[in-house]
Structure formats: C-alpha cells, structure tokens
CSV table of C-alpha atoms and ligand atoms in Angstrom, one decimal:
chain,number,residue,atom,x,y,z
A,1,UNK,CA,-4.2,25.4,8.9
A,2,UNK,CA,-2.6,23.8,11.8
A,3,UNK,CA,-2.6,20.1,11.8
A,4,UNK,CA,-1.9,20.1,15.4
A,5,UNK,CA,-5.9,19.3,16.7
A,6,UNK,CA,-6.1,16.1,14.6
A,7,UNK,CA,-4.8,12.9,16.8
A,8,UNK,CA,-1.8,11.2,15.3
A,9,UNK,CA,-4.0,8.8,13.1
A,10,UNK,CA,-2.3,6.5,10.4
A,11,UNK,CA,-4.5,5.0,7.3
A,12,UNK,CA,-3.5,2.8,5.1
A,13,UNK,CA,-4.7,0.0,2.4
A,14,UNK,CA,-3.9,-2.8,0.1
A,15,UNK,CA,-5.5,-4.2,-2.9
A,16,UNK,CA,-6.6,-7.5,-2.9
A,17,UNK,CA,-6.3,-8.1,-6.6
A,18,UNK,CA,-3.8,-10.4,-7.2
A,19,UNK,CA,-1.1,-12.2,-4.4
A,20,UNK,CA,0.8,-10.0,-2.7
A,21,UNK,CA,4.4,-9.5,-3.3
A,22,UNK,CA,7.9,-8.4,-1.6
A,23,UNK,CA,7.1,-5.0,-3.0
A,24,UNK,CA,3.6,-5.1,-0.9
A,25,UNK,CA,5.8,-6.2,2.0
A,26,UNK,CA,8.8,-3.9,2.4
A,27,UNK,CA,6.9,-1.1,1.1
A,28,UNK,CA,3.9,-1.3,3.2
A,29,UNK,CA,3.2,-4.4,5.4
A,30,UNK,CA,6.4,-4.2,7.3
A,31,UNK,CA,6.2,-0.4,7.8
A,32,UNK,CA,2.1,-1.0,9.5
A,33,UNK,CA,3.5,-2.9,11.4
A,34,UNK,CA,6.5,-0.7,12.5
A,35,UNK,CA,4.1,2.3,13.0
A,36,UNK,CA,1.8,0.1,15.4
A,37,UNK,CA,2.0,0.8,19.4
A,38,UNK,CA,4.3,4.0,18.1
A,39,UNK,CA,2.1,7.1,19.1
A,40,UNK,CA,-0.4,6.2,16.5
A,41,UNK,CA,-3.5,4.9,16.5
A,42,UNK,CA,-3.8,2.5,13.2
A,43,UNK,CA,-6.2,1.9,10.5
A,44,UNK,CA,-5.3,-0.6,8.2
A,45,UNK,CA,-7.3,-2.0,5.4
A,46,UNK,CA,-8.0,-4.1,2.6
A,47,UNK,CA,-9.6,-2.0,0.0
A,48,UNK,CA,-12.0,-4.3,-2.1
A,49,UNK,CA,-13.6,-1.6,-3.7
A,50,UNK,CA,-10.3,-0.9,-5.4
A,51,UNK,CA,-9.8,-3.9,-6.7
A,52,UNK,CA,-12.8,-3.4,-8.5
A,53,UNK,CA,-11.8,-0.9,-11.0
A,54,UNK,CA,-10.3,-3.8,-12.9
A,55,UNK,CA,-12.3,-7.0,-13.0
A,56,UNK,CA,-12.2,-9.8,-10.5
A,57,UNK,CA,-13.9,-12.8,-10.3
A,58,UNK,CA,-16.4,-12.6,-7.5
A,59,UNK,CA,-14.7,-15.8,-5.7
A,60,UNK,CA,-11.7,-15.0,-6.4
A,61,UNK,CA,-12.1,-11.2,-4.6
A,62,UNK,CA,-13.4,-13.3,-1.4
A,63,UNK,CA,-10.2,-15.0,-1.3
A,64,UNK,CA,-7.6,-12.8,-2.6
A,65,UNK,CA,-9.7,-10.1,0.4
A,66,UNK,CA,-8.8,-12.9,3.1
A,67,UNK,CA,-5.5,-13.5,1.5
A,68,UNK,CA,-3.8,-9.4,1.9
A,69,UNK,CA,-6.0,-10.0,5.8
A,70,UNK,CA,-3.5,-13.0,6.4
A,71,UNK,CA,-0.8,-11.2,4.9
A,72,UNK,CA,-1.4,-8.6,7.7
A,73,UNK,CA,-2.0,-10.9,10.6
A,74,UNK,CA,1.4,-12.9,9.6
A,75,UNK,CA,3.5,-10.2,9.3
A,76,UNK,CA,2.6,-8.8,13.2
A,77,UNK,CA,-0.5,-7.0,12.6
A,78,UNK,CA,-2.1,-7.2,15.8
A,79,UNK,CA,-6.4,-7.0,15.7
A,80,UNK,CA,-6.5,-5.5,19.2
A,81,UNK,CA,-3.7,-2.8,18.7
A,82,UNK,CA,-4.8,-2.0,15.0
A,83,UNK,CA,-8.2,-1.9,13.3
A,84,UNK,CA,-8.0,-4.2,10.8
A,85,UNK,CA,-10.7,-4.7,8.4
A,86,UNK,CA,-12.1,-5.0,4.8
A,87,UNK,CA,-13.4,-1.5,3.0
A,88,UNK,CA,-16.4,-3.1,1.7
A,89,UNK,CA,-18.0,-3.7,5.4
A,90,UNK,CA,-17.4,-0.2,6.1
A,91,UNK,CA,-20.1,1.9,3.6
A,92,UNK,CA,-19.1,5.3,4.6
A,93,UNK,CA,-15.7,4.8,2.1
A,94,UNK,CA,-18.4,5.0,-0.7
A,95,UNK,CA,-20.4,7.5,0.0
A,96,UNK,CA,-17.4,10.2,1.2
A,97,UNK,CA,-16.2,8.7,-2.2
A,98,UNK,CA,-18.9,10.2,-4.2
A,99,UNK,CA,-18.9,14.0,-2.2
A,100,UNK,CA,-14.7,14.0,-3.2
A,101,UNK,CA,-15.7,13.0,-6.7
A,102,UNK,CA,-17.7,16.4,-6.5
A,103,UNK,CA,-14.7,18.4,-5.2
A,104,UNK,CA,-11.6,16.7,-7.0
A,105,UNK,CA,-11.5,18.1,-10.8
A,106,UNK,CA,-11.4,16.4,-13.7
A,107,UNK,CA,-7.9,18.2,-14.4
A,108,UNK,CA,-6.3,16.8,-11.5
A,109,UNK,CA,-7.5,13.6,-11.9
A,110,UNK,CA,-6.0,13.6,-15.7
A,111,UNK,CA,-2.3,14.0,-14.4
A,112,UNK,CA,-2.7,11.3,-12.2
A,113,UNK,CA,0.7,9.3,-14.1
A,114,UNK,CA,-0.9,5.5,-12.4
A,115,UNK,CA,-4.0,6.0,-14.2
A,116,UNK,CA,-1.8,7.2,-17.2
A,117,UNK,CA,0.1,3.7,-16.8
A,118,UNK,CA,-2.8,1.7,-16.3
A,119,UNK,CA,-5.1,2.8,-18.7
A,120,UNK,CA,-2.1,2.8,-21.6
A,121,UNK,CA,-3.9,3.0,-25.0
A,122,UNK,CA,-7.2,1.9,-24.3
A,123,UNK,CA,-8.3,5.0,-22.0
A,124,UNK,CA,-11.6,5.1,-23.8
A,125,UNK,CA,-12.4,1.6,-22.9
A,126,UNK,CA,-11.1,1.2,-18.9
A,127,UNK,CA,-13.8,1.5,-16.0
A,128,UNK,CA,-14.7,4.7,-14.7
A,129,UNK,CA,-13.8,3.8,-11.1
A,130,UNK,CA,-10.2,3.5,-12.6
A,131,UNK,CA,-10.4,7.1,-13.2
A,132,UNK,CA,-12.4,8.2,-10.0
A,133,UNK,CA,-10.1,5.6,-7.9
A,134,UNK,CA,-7.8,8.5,-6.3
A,135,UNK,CA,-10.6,10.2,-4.9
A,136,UNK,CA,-12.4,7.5,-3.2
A,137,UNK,CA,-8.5,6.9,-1.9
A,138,UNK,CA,-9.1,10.4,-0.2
A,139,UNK,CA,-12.3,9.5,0.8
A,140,UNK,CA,-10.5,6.2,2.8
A,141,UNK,CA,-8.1,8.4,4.0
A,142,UNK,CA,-10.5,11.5,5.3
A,143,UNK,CA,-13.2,9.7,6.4
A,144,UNK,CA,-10.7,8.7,9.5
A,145,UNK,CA,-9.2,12.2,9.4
A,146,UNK,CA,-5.5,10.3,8.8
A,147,UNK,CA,-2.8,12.2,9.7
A,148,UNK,CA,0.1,10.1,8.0
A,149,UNK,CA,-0.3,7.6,5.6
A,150,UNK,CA,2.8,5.2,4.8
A,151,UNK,CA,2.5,4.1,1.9
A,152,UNK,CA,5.4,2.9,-1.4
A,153,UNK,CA,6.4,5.6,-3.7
A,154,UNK,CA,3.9,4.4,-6.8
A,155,UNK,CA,1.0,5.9,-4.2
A,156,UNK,CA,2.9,9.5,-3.3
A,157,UNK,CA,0.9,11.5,-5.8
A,158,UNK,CA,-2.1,10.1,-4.8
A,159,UNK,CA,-1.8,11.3,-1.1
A,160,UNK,CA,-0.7,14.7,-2.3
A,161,UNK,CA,-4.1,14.5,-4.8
A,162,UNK,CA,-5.4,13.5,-1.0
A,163,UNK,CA,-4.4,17.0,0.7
A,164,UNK,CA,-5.5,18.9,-2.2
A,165,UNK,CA,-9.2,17.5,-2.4
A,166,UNK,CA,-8.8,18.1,1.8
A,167,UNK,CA,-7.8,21.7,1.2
A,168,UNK,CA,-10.1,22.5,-1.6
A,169,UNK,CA,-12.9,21.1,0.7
A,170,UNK,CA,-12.0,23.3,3.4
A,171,UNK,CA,-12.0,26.4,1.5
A,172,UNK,CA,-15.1,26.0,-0.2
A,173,UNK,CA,-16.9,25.3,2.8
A,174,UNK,CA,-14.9,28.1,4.7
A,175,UNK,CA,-14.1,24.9,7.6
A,176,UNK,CA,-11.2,23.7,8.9
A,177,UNK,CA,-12.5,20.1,8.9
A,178,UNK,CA,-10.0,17.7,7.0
A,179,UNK,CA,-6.3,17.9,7.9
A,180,UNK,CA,-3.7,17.8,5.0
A,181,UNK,CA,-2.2,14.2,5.8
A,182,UNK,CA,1.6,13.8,5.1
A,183,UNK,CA,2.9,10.7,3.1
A,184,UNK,CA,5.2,8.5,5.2
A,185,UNK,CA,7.6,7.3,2.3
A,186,UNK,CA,10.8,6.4,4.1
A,187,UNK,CA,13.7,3.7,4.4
A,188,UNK,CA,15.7,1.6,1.2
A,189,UNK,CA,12.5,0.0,-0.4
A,190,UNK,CA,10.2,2.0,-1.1
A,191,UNK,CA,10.2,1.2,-5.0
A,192,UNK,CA,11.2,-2.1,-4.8
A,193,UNK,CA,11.8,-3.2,-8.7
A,194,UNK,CA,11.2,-6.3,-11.3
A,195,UNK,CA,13.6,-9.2,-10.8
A,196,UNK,CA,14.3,-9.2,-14.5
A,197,UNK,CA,14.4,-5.4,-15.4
A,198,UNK,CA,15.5,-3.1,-12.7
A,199,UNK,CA,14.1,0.0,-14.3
A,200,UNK,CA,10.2,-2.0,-13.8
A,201,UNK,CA,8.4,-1.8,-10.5
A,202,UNK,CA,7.9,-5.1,-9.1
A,203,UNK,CA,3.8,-5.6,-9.6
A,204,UNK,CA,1.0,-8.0,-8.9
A,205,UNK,CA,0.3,-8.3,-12.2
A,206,UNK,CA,3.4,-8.3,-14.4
A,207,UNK,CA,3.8,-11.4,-16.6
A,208,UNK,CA,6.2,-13.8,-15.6
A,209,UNK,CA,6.1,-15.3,-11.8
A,210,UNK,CA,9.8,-14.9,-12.5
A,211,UNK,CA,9.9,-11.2,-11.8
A,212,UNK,CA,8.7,-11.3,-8.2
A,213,UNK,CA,8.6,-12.4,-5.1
A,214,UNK,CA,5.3,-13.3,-4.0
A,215,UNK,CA,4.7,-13.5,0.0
A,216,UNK,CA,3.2,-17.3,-0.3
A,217,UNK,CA,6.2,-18.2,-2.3
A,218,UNK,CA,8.2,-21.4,-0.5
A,219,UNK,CA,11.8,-21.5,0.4
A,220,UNK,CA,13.0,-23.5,-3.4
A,221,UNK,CA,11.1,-20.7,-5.8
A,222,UNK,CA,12.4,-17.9,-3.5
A,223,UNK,CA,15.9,-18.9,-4.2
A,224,UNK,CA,15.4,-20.2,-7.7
A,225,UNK,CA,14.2,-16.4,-8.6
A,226,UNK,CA,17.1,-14.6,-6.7
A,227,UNK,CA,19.7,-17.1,-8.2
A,228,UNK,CA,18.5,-15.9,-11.9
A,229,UNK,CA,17.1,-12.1,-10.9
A,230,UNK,CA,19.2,-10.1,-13.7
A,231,UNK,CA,22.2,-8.0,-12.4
A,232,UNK,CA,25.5,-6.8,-14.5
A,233,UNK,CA,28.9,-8.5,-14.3
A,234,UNK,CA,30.2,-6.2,-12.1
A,235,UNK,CA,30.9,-7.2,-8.5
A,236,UNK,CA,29.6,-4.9,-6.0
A,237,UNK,CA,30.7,-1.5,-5.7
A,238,UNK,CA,33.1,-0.4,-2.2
A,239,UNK,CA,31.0,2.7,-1.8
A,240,UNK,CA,27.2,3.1,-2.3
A,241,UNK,CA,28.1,5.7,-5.2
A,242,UNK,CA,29.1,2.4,-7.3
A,243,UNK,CA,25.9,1.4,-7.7
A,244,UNK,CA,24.9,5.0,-9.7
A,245,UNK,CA,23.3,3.5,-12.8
A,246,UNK,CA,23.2,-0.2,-11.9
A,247,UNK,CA,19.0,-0.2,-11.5
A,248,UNK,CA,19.5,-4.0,-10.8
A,249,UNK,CA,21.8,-4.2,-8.7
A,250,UNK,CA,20.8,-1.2,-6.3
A,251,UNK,CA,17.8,-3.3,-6.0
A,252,UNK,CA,19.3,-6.0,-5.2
A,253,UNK,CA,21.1,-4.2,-2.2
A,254,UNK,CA,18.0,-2.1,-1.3
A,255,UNK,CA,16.3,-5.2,-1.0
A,256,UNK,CA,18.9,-6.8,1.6
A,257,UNK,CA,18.8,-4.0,3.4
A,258,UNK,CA,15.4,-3.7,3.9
A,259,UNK,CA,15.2,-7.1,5.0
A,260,UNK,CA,17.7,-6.8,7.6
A,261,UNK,CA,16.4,-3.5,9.0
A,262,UNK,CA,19.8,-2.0,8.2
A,263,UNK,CA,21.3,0.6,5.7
A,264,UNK,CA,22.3,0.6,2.2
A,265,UNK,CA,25.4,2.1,2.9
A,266,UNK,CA,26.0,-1.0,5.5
A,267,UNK,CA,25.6,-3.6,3.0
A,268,UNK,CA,27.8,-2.5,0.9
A,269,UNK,CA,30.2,-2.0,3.8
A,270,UNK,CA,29.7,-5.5,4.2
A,271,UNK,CA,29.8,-7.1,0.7
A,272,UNK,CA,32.1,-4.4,-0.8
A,273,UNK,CA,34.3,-6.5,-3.8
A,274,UNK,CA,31.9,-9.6,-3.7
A,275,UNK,CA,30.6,-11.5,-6.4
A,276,UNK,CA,27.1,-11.8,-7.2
A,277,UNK,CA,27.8,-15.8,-6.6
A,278,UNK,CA,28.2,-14.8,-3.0
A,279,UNK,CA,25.4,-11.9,-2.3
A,280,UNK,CA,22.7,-13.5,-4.3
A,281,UNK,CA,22.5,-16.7,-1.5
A,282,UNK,CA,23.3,-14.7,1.4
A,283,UNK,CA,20.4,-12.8,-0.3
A,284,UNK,CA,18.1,-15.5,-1.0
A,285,UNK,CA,18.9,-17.5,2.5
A,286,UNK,CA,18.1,-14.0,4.5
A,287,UNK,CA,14.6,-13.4,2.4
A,288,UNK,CA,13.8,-17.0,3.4
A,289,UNK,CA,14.4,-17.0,6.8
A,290,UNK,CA,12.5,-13.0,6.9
A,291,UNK,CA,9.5,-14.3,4.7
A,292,UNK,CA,8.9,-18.3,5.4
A,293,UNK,CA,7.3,-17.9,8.8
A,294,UNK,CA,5.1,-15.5,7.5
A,295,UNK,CA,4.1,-17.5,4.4
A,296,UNK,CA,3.5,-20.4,6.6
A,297,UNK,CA,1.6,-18.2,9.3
A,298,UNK,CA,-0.5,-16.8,5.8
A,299,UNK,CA,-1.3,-20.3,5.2
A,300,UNK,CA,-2.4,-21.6,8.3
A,301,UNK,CA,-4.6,-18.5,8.9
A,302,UNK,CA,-5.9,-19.1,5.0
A,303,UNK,CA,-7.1,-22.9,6.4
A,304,UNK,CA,-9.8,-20.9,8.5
A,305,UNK,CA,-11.6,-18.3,6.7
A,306,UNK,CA,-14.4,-17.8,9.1
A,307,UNK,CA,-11.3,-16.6,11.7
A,308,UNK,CA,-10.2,-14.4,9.4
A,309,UNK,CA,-13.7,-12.9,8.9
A,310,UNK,CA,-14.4,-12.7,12.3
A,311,UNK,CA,-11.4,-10.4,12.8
A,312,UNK,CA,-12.6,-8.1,9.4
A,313,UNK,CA,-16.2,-8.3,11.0
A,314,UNK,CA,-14.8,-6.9,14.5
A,315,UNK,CA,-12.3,-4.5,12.8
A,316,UNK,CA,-15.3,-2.7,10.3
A,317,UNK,CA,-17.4,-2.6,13.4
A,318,UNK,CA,-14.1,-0.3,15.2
A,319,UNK,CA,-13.8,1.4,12.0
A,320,UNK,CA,-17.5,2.8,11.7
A,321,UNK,CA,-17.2,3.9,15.0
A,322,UNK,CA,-14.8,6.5,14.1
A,323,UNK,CA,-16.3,7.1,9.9
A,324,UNK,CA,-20.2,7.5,11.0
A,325,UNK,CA,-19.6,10.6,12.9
A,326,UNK,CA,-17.1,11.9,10.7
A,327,UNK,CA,-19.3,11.5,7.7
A,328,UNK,CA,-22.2,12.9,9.7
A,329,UNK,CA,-20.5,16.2,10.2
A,330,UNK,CA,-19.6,16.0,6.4
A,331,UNK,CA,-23.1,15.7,5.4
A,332,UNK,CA,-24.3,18.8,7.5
A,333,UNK,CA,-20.6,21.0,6.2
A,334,UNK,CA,-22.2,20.0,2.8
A,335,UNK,CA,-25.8,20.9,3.2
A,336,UNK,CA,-27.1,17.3,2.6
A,337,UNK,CA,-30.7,16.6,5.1
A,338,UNK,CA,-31.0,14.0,7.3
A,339,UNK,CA,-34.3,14.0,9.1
B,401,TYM,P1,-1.4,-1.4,-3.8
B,401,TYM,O1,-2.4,-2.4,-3.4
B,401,TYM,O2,-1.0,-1.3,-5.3
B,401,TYM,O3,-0.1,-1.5,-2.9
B,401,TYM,C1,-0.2,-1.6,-1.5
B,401,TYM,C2,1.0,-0.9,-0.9
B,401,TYM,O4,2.2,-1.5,-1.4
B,401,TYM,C3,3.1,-0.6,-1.9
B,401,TYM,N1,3.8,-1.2,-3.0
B,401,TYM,C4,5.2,-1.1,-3.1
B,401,TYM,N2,6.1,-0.5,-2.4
B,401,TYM,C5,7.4,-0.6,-2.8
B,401,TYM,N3,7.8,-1.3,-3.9
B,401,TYM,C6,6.8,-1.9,-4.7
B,401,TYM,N4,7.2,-2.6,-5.8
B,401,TYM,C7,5.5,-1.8,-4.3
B,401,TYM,N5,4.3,-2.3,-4.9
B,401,TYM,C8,3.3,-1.9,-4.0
B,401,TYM,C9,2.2,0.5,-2.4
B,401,TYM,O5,2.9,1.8,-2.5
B,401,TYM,C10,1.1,0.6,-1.3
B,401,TYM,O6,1.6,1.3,-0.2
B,401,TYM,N6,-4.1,2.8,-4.1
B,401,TYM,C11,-3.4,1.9,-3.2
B,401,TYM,C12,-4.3,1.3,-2.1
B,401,TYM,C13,-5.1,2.3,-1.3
B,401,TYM,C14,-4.5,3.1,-0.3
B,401,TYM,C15,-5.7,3.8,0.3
B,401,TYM,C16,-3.3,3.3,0.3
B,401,TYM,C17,-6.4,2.6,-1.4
B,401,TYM,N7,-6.8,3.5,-0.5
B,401,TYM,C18,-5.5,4.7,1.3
B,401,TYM,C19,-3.1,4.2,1.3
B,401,TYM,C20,-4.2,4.9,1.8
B,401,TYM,C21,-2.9,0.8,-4.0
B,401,TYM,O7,-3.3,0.5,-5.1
B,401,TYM,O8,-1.9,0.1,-3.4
C-alpha cells in the first residue's frame, strides 16, 4: 500500500492525569510545536478518555484537561494553525475505539510491555480500558487518517500496534482505507529519565516531586532539583563515548541539549573536563530561562478557564469535521446501517 494519497496529517495526545513534566515537554510538546506550519496539518489533543483507565477525580480531570490545554498554548501551540482540542468533545474516538477493539487481538494486546508495567502484579484487578487503551490510541490516530505521529519512545510500540490494527483492517475488508502512520521519534530526549535514578523514565506519577521536573515548577524548585539530581563523580567525558554507562549523566546532557535545540555531541564539546558544580547551574539557569515563561504563560491562561474551553470547544468542532466522515465511511467498509 502506498501512503502517498493520505495528506501529511500529524496526530498526537497527552494525558491529563497528573501535571505535566520535562519529559511531556521535550518529548512531545516542543516537537507539536516544531511540526506546526511545517507541511503538516496538526491535530493535537488532550486525551481524557485515557486518563480514565486509572481513576481520577471528576474535578480534578476538569482541571488537570485544562492544565495539558495550557501547557499547549504556552509552549506555541497556535488554535488557528493547529486543532487543538479535548478527546472527550469529539465522540467518534469512542466509537472507532470499539470497531479496533474488534480487529486488534487479544495476543497483541498481551505484549503490549506499558500495560505489562502498569498493571505489575495486580493484572486481575486493573480496569479493562487499561488493557483496551492501545486500541482506542489507534482509533485517535485513524479516525484522522494521521500520517506521522511524534510521540516519546514509552509510546513507539503502541503506534506500531497502530499500523498493525490499520493493516489488519485493510485486509479483512479487502480496502485500502487506513494508512500505516510512521512514529516520529527523533532528537536527544526522547526518553528523558528520573532525576534520582537514571535507568527510571521520568513519569507523572513516580513518588517523590524530587525526581522531576514538572512544567508549573518556579525558578527555586527547578534548581533545587538539578543541584541534587544524582550523577557519578566523574566530570564530564571529552567525547560523547564517555558517557557509555553513565544513565545519569547522559541524561543530564541529553537534557541540555534538548533545551538548547543543539546536539549531544556539542555539549559535550562545550563542557568537556567540567565539573558537575559547573554544568548542573549552567543546566538549571538554561531550564529556567527555557521553561519560566511558559509556566507563567500556563498560569495566566489557568486564571481563565472559560478561555481555555472556548479554544477546546472551537478545536472539537474542527476536529469532527474531519472524524464524522471518516467514521461514516468506516461504518459502511464494516457493514454497520445507518438509515
Ligand atoms: P502520555 O500522556 O504518557 O505522554 C504524552 C507524551 O509525552 C511523552 N513522554 C515522554 N517523552 C520523553 N521522555 C519522557 N520521560 C516522557 N514522558 C512522556 C510520551 O511519549 C508522549 O508522546 N498513550 C499516550 C497518549 C495518547 C496518544 C494518542 C499519543 C493517546 N492517544 C495518539 C499519540 C497519538 C500517553 O499515555 O502519553
């Protein structure tokens, strides 16, 4: 199948469960907003009916929803050159959601390693949205016929889960409808780890505050946590090869880079021989000036909620505009009536 008739179309979501973090940012947010105006149309969203796979409090979700929309409008999401809205205003994510559930298997699904992660032990007793949550991610995907999706690495398998539900469709409906959409996974930070153990990815929901940054986090706590993120004794390598086996550190240097849009390789080049008494400010005084802006931009936004609405209510309107029809031909490729 050629992927050539499908316009350049880019999907991609956030969570709102939880704040976000420097991991949502570098990984995601700062990439959107790269891809924007850049031969793409964009489709960004905050998936609410994610976050409910795990529980949230009902006013909490309202919030946290608005919260990952201001992260986007801070960070140079633009309403009018993006559609920018919430999943939940948008019902066609649901209901493409429940066809994929009837073309994923239940094998696929069971090598799905975040599920593995997230469920742990208590498999028997987590939601069964957890477990369905990668297809209803196609479903988000398709349902806009995405052809790249930037996303972190954590989310890789579950776009290659998306192309094989998109494939599988095709072929047992003899269409070429869906195209097989590529994962955009590119640049230093794209597994941006725990302050406190390098081998961790940096999460939402890991214990301590201490092991991330958090977008809404002011200018004292963001160089409080860099000051005491763990490292080695070693001072940093003179080639990029040094850092082979140094988890914490490499982050440390991935993260700079990412920050200042430039390459590993040039950070070293820069910092080769120095302390972590030197790189960690230089660190923490570049992730300020980067990030404070936008945290006081999130807060300002977060002050009018009806705004921030208005902009979700606008952007599901855009974004059913392009699902209905899509679904529509769905429904008749699958044989379900509509009189
Ligand atoms: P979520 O909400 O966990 O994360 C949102 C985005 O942030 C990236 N990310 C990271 N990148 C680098 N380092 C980290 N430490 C880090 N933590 C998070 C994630 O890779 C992701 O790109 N299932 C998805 C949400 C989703 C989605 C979609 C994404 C639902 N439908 C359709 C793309 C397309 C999730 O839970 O992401």
């Amino acid at each position: 199948m050629t992927e050539t008739k499908f316009t350049p179309r880019v999907f991609s979501g956030i969570k709102p469960s939880g704040g976000l973090t420097l991991g949502n940012y570098l990984g995601a947010i700062k990439r959107f907003v790269g891809m924007q105006g850049a031969g793409f149309e964009t489709i960004y969203c905050v998936v609410d009916l994610h976050a409910i796979t795990v529980w949230q409090d009902p006013a909490e979700l309202k919030t946290a929803t608005r919260e990952v929309a201001a992260g986007y409008l801070a960070s140079g999401i633009d309403p009018e050159k993006s559609i920018l809205f919430n999943q939940a205003q948008v019902h066609e994510h649901a209901e493409l959601g429940w066809i994929f559930n009837c073309v994923a298997r239940v094998g696929w699904m069971n090598r799905m390693t975040q599920f593995k992660d997230k469920a742990g032990s208590n498999a028997e007793k987590v939601s069964l949205g957890l477990y369905a949550y990668p297809s209803l991610m196609a479903a988000d995907i398709l349902l806009y016929h995405a052809t790249h999706v930037p996303v972190g690495e954590d989310q890789k398998q579950h776009v290659e889960l998306t192309r094989d539900i998109a494939a599988k469709f095709n072929h047992d409906f003899k269409v070429d409808f869906f195209p097989l959409t590529s994962p955009v996974i590119e640049g230093p930070a794209m597994r941006v780890m725990n302050l406190r153990d390098g081998t961790k990815k940096m999460s939402k929901s890991g214990e301590s505050d201490m092991e991330r940054i958090n977008m809404t986090d002011d200018a004292d706590a963001i160089a409080k946590k860099f000051k005491k993120a763990r490292t080695d004794p070693e001072p940093l390598p003179e080639t990029l090869d040094g850092l082979k086996d140094r988890p914490e550190a490499r982050n440390l240097v991935d993260i700079y880079s990412a920050l200042n849009d430039m390459t590993p390789e040039a950070v070293i080049a820069e910092y080769a021989g120095a302390g972590w008494g030197r790189f960690k400010p230089a660190l923490a005084d570049l992730a300020v000036d980067k990030l404070a802006p936008i945290s006081t931009e999130m807060e300002r936004l977060m002050n009018d909620p009806a705004e921030i609405d208005r902009v979700l209510g606008r952007g599901a309107v855009r974004a059913r505009e392009i699902a209905a029809p899509i679904l529509k031909q769905t429904y008749d490729i699958v044989g379900l009536l509509r009189s």
